[in-house]
PDB file of C-alpha atoms in Angstrom:
ATOM      1  CA  ALA Y  15       0.000   0.000   0.000  1.00  0.00           C
ATOM      2  CA  VAL Y  16       2.849   2.370   0.771  1.00  0.00           C
ATOM      3  CA  VAL Y  17       4.478   2.060  -2.662  1.00  0.00           C
ATOM      4  CA  SER Y  18       1.203   2.325  -4.572  1.00  0.00           C
ATOM      5  CA  THR Y  19       0.215   5.394  -2.585  1.00  0.00           C
ATOM      6  CA  GLN Y  20       3.570   7.037  -3.275  1.00  0.00           C
ATOM      7  CA  SER Y  21       3.342   6.118  -6.943  1.00  0.00           C
ATOM      8  CA  THR Y  22       0.016   7.900  -7.230  1.00  0.00           C
ATOM      9  CA  GLY Y  23       1.396  11.047  -5.625  1.00  0.00           C
ATOM     10  CA  MET Y  24       4.540  11.104  -7.648  1.00  0.00           C
ATOM     11  CA  LEU Y  25       2.880  10.691 -11.008  1.00  0.00           C
ATOM     12  CA  GLY Y  26       1.151  14.048 -11.020  1.00  0.00           C
ATOM     13  CA  ALA Y  27      -1.703  13.595  -8.537  1.00  0.00           C
ATOM     14  CA  PRO Y  28      -0.423  14.883  -5.184  1.00  0.00           C
ATOM     15  CA  ASP Y  29      -3.953  15.712  -4.026  1.00  0.00           C
ATOM     16  CA  ASP Y  30      -4.825  12.012  -4.212  1.00  0.00           C
ATOM     17  CA  VAL Y  31      -2.176  11.220  -1.606  1.00  0.00           C
ATOM     18  CA  GLN Y  32      -3.990  13.202   1.098  1.00  0.00           C
ATOM     19  CA  SER Y  33      -7.330  11.529   0.353  1.00  0.00           C
ATOM     20  CA  LEU Y  34      -5.733   8.065   0.294  1.00  0.00           C
ATOM     21  CA  LEU Y  35      -3.894   8.613   3.548  1.00  0.00           C
ATOM     22  CA  THR Y  36      -6.885  10.028   5.411  1.00  0.00           C
ATOM     23  CA  GLY Y  37      -9.322   7.374   4.137  1.00  0.00           C
ATOM     24  CA  LYS Y  38     -10.121   4.062   5.843  1.00  0.00           C
ATOM     25  CA  MET Y  39      -7.139   2.258   4.328  1.00  0.00           C
ATOM     26  CA  GLY Y  40      -4.748   5.098   5.129  1.00  0.00           C
ATOM     27  CA  LEU Y  41      -5.737   5.228   8.770  1.00  0.00           C
ATOM     28  CA  LYS Y  42      -4.293   1.724   9.256  1.00  0.00           C
ATOM     29  CA  TYR Y  43      -0.835   3.070   8.533  1.00  0.00           C
ATOM     30  CA  SER Y  44       1.081   5.708  10.388  1.00  0.00           C
ATOM     31  CA  GLY Y  45       4.632   6.720  11.086  1.00  0.00           C
ATOM     32  CA  ARG Y  46       7.546   8.391   9.376  1.00  0.00           C
ATOM     33  CA  GLY Y  47       6.932   6.600   6.053  1.00  0.00           C
ATOM     34  CA  ILE Y  48       3.457   8.104   5.794  1.00  0.00           C
ATOM     35  CA  ASP Y  49       4.781  11.487   6.915  1.00  0.00           C
ATOM     36  CA  ALA Y  50       7.404  11.255   4.186  1.00  0.00           C
ATOM     37  CA  MET Y  51       4.714  10.576   1.584  1.00  0.00           C
ATOM     38  CA  LYS Y  52       2.670  13.536   2.777  1.00  0.00           C
ATOM     39  CA  ALA Y  53       5.709  15.822   2.665  1.00  0.00           C
ATOM     40  CA  ILE Y  54       6.685  14.649  -0.851  1.00  0.00           C
ATOM     41  CA  ALA Y  55       3.095  15.147  -2.035  1.00  0.00           C
ATOM     42  CA  ASP Y  56       3.083  18.631  -0.493  1.00  0.00           C
ATOM     43  CA  ALA Y  57       6.324  19.556  -2.284  1.00  0.00           C
ATOM     44  CA  GLY Y  58       4.882  18.234  -5.543  1.00  0.00           C
ATOM     45  CA  LYS Y  59       1.660  20.164  -5.048  1.00  0.00           C
ATOM     46  CA  LYS Y  60       3.570  23.380  -4.336  1.00  0.00           C
ATOM     47  CA  ARG Y  61       5.974  22.606  -7.214  1.00  0.00           C
ATOM     48  CA  ASP Y  62       8.804  23.619  -4.916  1.00  0.00           C
ATOM     49  CA  ILE Y  63      12.085  21.847  -5.546  1.00  0.00           C
ATOM     50  CA  SER Y  64      13.715  23.222  -2.393  1.00  0.00           C
ATOM     51  CA  ILE Y  65      10.959  21.740  -0.190  1.00  0.00           C
ATOM     52  CA  PHE Y  66      11.339  18.494  -2.156  1.00  0.00           C
ATOM     53  CA  ASN Y  67      15.109  18.406  -1.485  1.00  0.00           C
ATOM     54  CA  GLU Y  68      14.591  19.219   2.199  1.00  0.00           C
ATOM     55  CA  THR Y  69      12.031  16.410   2.469  1.00  0.00           C
ATOM     56  CA  ILE Y  70      14.391  13.928   0.817  1.00  0.00           C
ATOM     57  CA  ALA Y  71      17.109  14.916   3.282  1.00  0.00           C
ATOM     58  CA  GLU Y  72      14.775  14.716   6.286  1.00  0.00           C
ATOM     59  CA  TYR Y  73      13.260  11.330   5.355  1.00  0.00           C
ATOM     60  CA  ASP Y  74      16.353   9.820   3.760  1.00  0.00           C
ATOM     61  CA  ASP Y  75      16.024   6.426   5.472  1.00  0.00           C
ATOM     62  CA  GLU Y  76      12.336   6.017   4.628  1.00  0.00           C
ATOM     63  CA  LEU Y  77      12.607   7.125   1.005  1.00  0.00           C
ATOM     64  CA  LYS Y  78      15.859   5.683  -0.272  1.00  0.00           C
ATOM     65  CA  LYS Y  79      15.528   2.062   0.862  1.00  0.00           C
ATOM     66  CA  ASP Y  80      13.061   1.040  -1.851  1.00  0.00           C
ATOM     67  CA  PRO Y  81      14.347   1.117  -5.480  1.00  0.00           C
ATOM     68  CA  VAL Y  82      10.808   1.617  -6.835  1.00  0.00           C
ATOM     69  CA  VAL Y  83      10.333   4.653  -4.624  1.00  0.00           C
ATOM     70  CA  GLN Y  84      13.770   5.938  -5.663  1.00  0.00           C
ATOM     71  CA  ASN Y  85      12.792   5.735  -9.336  1.00  0.00           C
ATOM     72  CA  HIS Y  86       9.586   7.651  -8.661  1.00  0.00           C
ATOM     73  CA  LEU Y  87      11.465  10.252  -6.645  1.00  0.00           C
ATOM     74  CA  LYS Y  88      13.947  10.738  -9.486  1.00  0.00           C
ATOM     75  CA  ALA Y  89      11.106  11.170 -11.994  1.00  0.00           C
ATOM     76  CA  LEU Y  90       9.350  13.650  -9.705  1.00  0.00           C
ATOM     77  CA  TYR Y  91      12.595  15.560  -9.125  1.00  0.00           C
ATOM     78  CA  ASP Y  92      13.249  15.812 -12.879  1.00  0.00           C
ATOM     79  CA  ASN Y  93       9.680  16.960 -13.469  1.00  0.00           C
ATOM     80  CA  LEU Y  94       9.828  19.572 -10.693  1.00  0.00           C
ATOM     81  CA  LEU Y  95      13.225  20.838 -11.850  1.00  0.00           C
ATOM     82  CA  GLU Y  96      12.030  21.163 -15.419  1.00  0.00           C
ATOM     83  CA  LYS Y  97       8.848  23.031 -14.462  1.00  0.00           C
ATOM     84  CA  ASN Y  98      10.737  25.344 -12.108  1.00  0.00           C
ATOM     85  CA  LEU Y  99      13.374  26.165 -14.739  1.00  0.00           C
ATOM     86  CA  VAL Y 100      10.773  26.855 -17.415  1.00  0.00           C
ATOM     87  CA  ARG Y 101       8.844  29.085 -15.012  1.00  0.00           C
ATOM     88  CA  ILE Y 102      12.025  31.055 -14.227  1.00  0.00           C
ATOM     89  CA  ILE Y 103      13.209  31.528 -17.825  1.00  0.00           C
ATOM     90  CA  GLU Y 104       9.838  32.184 -19.506  1.00  0.00           C
ATOM     91  CA  PRO Y 105       9.791  35.965 -18.985  1.00  0.00           C
ATOM     92  CA  TYR Y 106      13.243  36.432 -20.520  1.00  0.00           C
ATOM     93  CA  SER Y 107      14.565  36.615 -24.059  1.00  0.00           C
ATOM     94  CA  ARG Y 108      18.153  36.342 -22.708  1.00  0.00           C
ATOM     95  CA  VAL Y 109      19.113  35.264 -19.224  1.00  0.00           C
ATOM     96  CA  GLN Y 110      22.384  34.442 -17.500  1.00  0.00           C
ATOM     97  CA  ILE Y 111      22.534  30.769 -16.543  1.00  0.00           C
ATOM     98  CA  ALA Y 112      24.200  31.834 -13.276  1.00  0.00           C
ATOM     99  CA  HIS Y 113      21.133  33.956 -12.461  1.00  0.00           C
ATOM    100  CA  VAL Y 114      18.832  30.985 -13.103  1.00  0.00           C
ATOM    101  CA  ALA Y 115      21.036  28.745 -10.924  1.00  0.00           C
ATOM    102  CA  GLU Y 116      21.047  31.338  -8.141  1.00  0.00           C
ATOM    103  CA  THR Y 117      17.275  31.813  -8.358  1.00  0.00           C
ATOM    104  CA  ILE Y 118      16.584  28.090  -8.091  1.00  0.00           C
ATOM    105  CA  SER Y 119      19.404  27.561  -5.529  1.00  0.00           C
ATOM    106  CA  LEU Y 120      21.156  24.799  -7.471  1.00  0.00           C
ATOM    107  CA  PRO Y 121      24.702  24.440  -8.810  1.00  0.00           C
ATOM    108  CA  TYR Y 122      25.445  26.027 -12.178  1.00  0.00           C
ATOM    109  CA  ASP Y 123      26.410  22.749 -13.883  1.00  0.00           C
ATOM    110  CA  ILE Y 124      23.163  20.988 -12.885  1.00  0.00           C
ATOM    111  CA  VAL Y 125      21.080  23.901 -14.180  1.00  0.00           C
ATOM    112  CA  GLU Y 126      23.074  24.112 -17.415  1.00  0.00           C
ATOM    113  CA  LYS Y 127      22.726  20.367 -18.018  1.00  0.00           C
ATOM    114  CA  LYS Y 128      18.969  20.388 -17.371  1.00  0.00           C
ATOM    115  CA  LEU Y 129      18.437  23.463 -19.576  1.00  0.00           C
ATOM    116  CA  SER Y 130      20.334  21.700 -22.335  1.00  0.00           C
ATOM    117  CA  GLN Y 131      18.142  18.618 -21.914  1.00  0.00           C
ATOM    118  CA  ILE Y 132      14.949  20.713 -21.989  1.00  0.00           C
ATOM    119  CA  ILE Y 133      16.049  22.361 -25.234  1.00  0.00           C
ATOM    120  CA  LEU Y 134      17.117  19.070 -26.844  1.00  0.00           C
ATOM    121  CA  ASP Y 135      13.803  17.475 -25.848  1.00  0.00           C
ATOM    122  CA  LYS Y 136      12.072  20.457 -27.551  1.00  0.00           C
ATOM    123  CA  LYS Y 137      10.200  21.305 -24.371  1.00  0.00           C
ATOM    124  CA  PHE Y 138      11.532  24.833 -24.615  1.00  0.00           C
ATOM    125  CA  SER Y 139      12.831  26.764 -27.594  1.00  0.00           C
ATOM    126  CA  GLY Y 140      16.230  28.378 -27.135  1.00  0.00           C
ATOM    127  CA  ILE Y 141      19.975  27.988 -27.309  1.00  0.00           C
ATOM    128  CA  LEU Y 142      22.698  27.869 -24.666  1.00  0.00           C
ATOM    129  CA  ASP Y 143      25.629  30.170 -25.377  1.00  0.00           C
ATOM    130  CA  GLN Y 144      28.134  28.416 -23.145  1.00  0.00           C
ATOM    131  CA  GLY Y 145      30.896  30.878 -24.002  1.00  0.00           C
ATOM    132  CA  SER Y 146      29.044  33.765 -22.405  1.00  0.00           C
ATOM    133  CA  GLY Y 147      26.954  31.666 -19.994  1.00  0.00           C
ATOM    134  CA  VAL Y 148      23.672  32.894 -21.450  1.00  0.00           C
ATOM    135  CA  LEU Y 149      20.441  31.189 -22.400  1.00  0.00           C
ATOM    136  CA  ILE Y 150      18.867  32.818 -25.452  1.00  0.00           C
ATOM    137  CA  VAL Y 151      15.141  32.129 -25.475  1.00  0.00           C
ATOM    138  CA  TYR Y 152      13.286  31.845 -28.773  1.00  0.00           C
ATOM    139  CA  ASP Y 153       9.624  32.521 -29.221  1.00  0.00           C
ATOM    140  CA  GLY Y 154       8.243  29.161 -30.317  1.00  0.00           C
ATOM    141  CA  SER Y 155       5.696  30.696 -32.699  1.00  0.00           C
ATOM    142  CA  GLU Y 156       8.390  32.495 -34.698  1.00  0.00           C
ATOM    143  CA  SER Y 157      10.180  29.273 -35.640  1.00  0.00           C
ATOM    144  CA  ASP Y 158       6.833  27.714 -36.639  1.00  0.00           C
ATOM    145  CA  GLN Y 159       6.074  30.712 -38.901  1.00  0.00           C
ATOM    146  CA  THR Y 160       9.481  30.454 -40.570  1.00  0.00           C
ATOM    147  CA  TYR Y 161       8.888  26.806 -41.336  1.00  0.00           C
ATOM    148  CA  THR Y 162       5.414  27.572 -42.725  1.00  0.00           C
ATOM    149  CA  TYR Y 163       6.757  30.397 -44.906  1.00  0.00           C
ATOM    150  CA  ALA Y 164       9.534  28.172 -46.211  1.00  0.00           C
ATOM    151  CA  LEU Y 165       7.036  25.450 -47.149  1.00  0.00           C
ATOM    152  CA  ASP Y 166       4.803  27.993 -48.882  1.00  0.00           C
ATOM    153  CA  THR Y 167       7.771  29.361 -50.847  1.00  0.00           C
ATOM    154  CA  ILE Y 168       8.813  25.877 -51.952  1.00  0.00           C
ATOM    155  CA  THR Y 169       5.239  25.059 -53.015  1.00  0.00           C
ATOM    156  CA  HIS Y 170       4.991  28.287 -55.053  1.00  0.00           C
ATOM    157  CA  MET Y 171       8.404  27.694 -56.616  1.00  0.00           C
ATOM    158  CA  GLY Y 172       7.263  24.212 -57.627  1.00  0.00           C
ATOM    159  CA  LYS Y 173       4.222  25.696 -59.361  1.00  0.00           C
ATOM    160  CA  VAL Y 174       6.407  28.248 -61.177  1.00  0.00           C
ATOM    161  CA  VAL Y 175       8.759  25.494 -62.369  1.00  0.00           C
ATOM    162  CA  ASP Y 176       5.753  23.456 -63.614  1.00  0.00           C
ATOM    163  CA  VAL Y 177       4.400  26.451 -65.594  1.00  0.00           C
ATOM    164  CA  LEU Y 178       7.833  27.192 -67.071  1.00  0.00           C
ATOM    165  CA  PHE Y 179       8.259  23.522 -68.036  1.00  0.00           C
ATOM    166  CA  LYS Y 180       4.876  23.512 -69.847  1.00  0.00           C
ATOM    167  CA  LYS Y 181       5.796  26.727 -71.725  1.00  0.00           C
ATOM    168  CA  ALA Y 182       9.169  25.245 -72.660  1.00  0.00           C
ATOM    169  CA  GLN Y 183       7.423  22.131 -74.055  1.00  0.00           C
ATOM    170  CA  LYS Y 184       5.116  24.297 -76.215  1.00  0.00           C
ATOM    171  CA  LEU Y 185       8.139  26.106 -77.701  1.00  0.00           C
ATOM    172  CA  SER Y 186       9.902  22.945 -78.769  1.00  0.00           C
TER     173      SER Y 186
END
């Protein structure tokens, strides 16, 4: 019951954890393991990576013994980190990676690596200028428009070539 309850909370439904733990089945269980689940669910609900890290540190014994729970915690951590980074960088067109790292209270290299992963996974549109330590944010709609315009141009050029080919056939 403990693992299935944690799985539910860690896969995007932290509100379900509270209802499961306060229901008939949840009342059978108590202790630090349940407290750990509640704290993890609370951090997930608040989308706060610092509370998540504090909870992991506080309930280290309860949370790190089970490999299934560890996998869920890693997935939740990655999800929280990604959402927090996107929330921080969204208002900017250019932002220093050091500023992002300072804002989220994580080491520069972890933030840089995760930003790179987010960009490569196409979850955010931008480029990392590692030389100057800057993230340049692209407006996603602009790149879509460029692609659309390029396709339209190619289609029109194809039509022009077809018309010219027909005229060339008539001349010969």
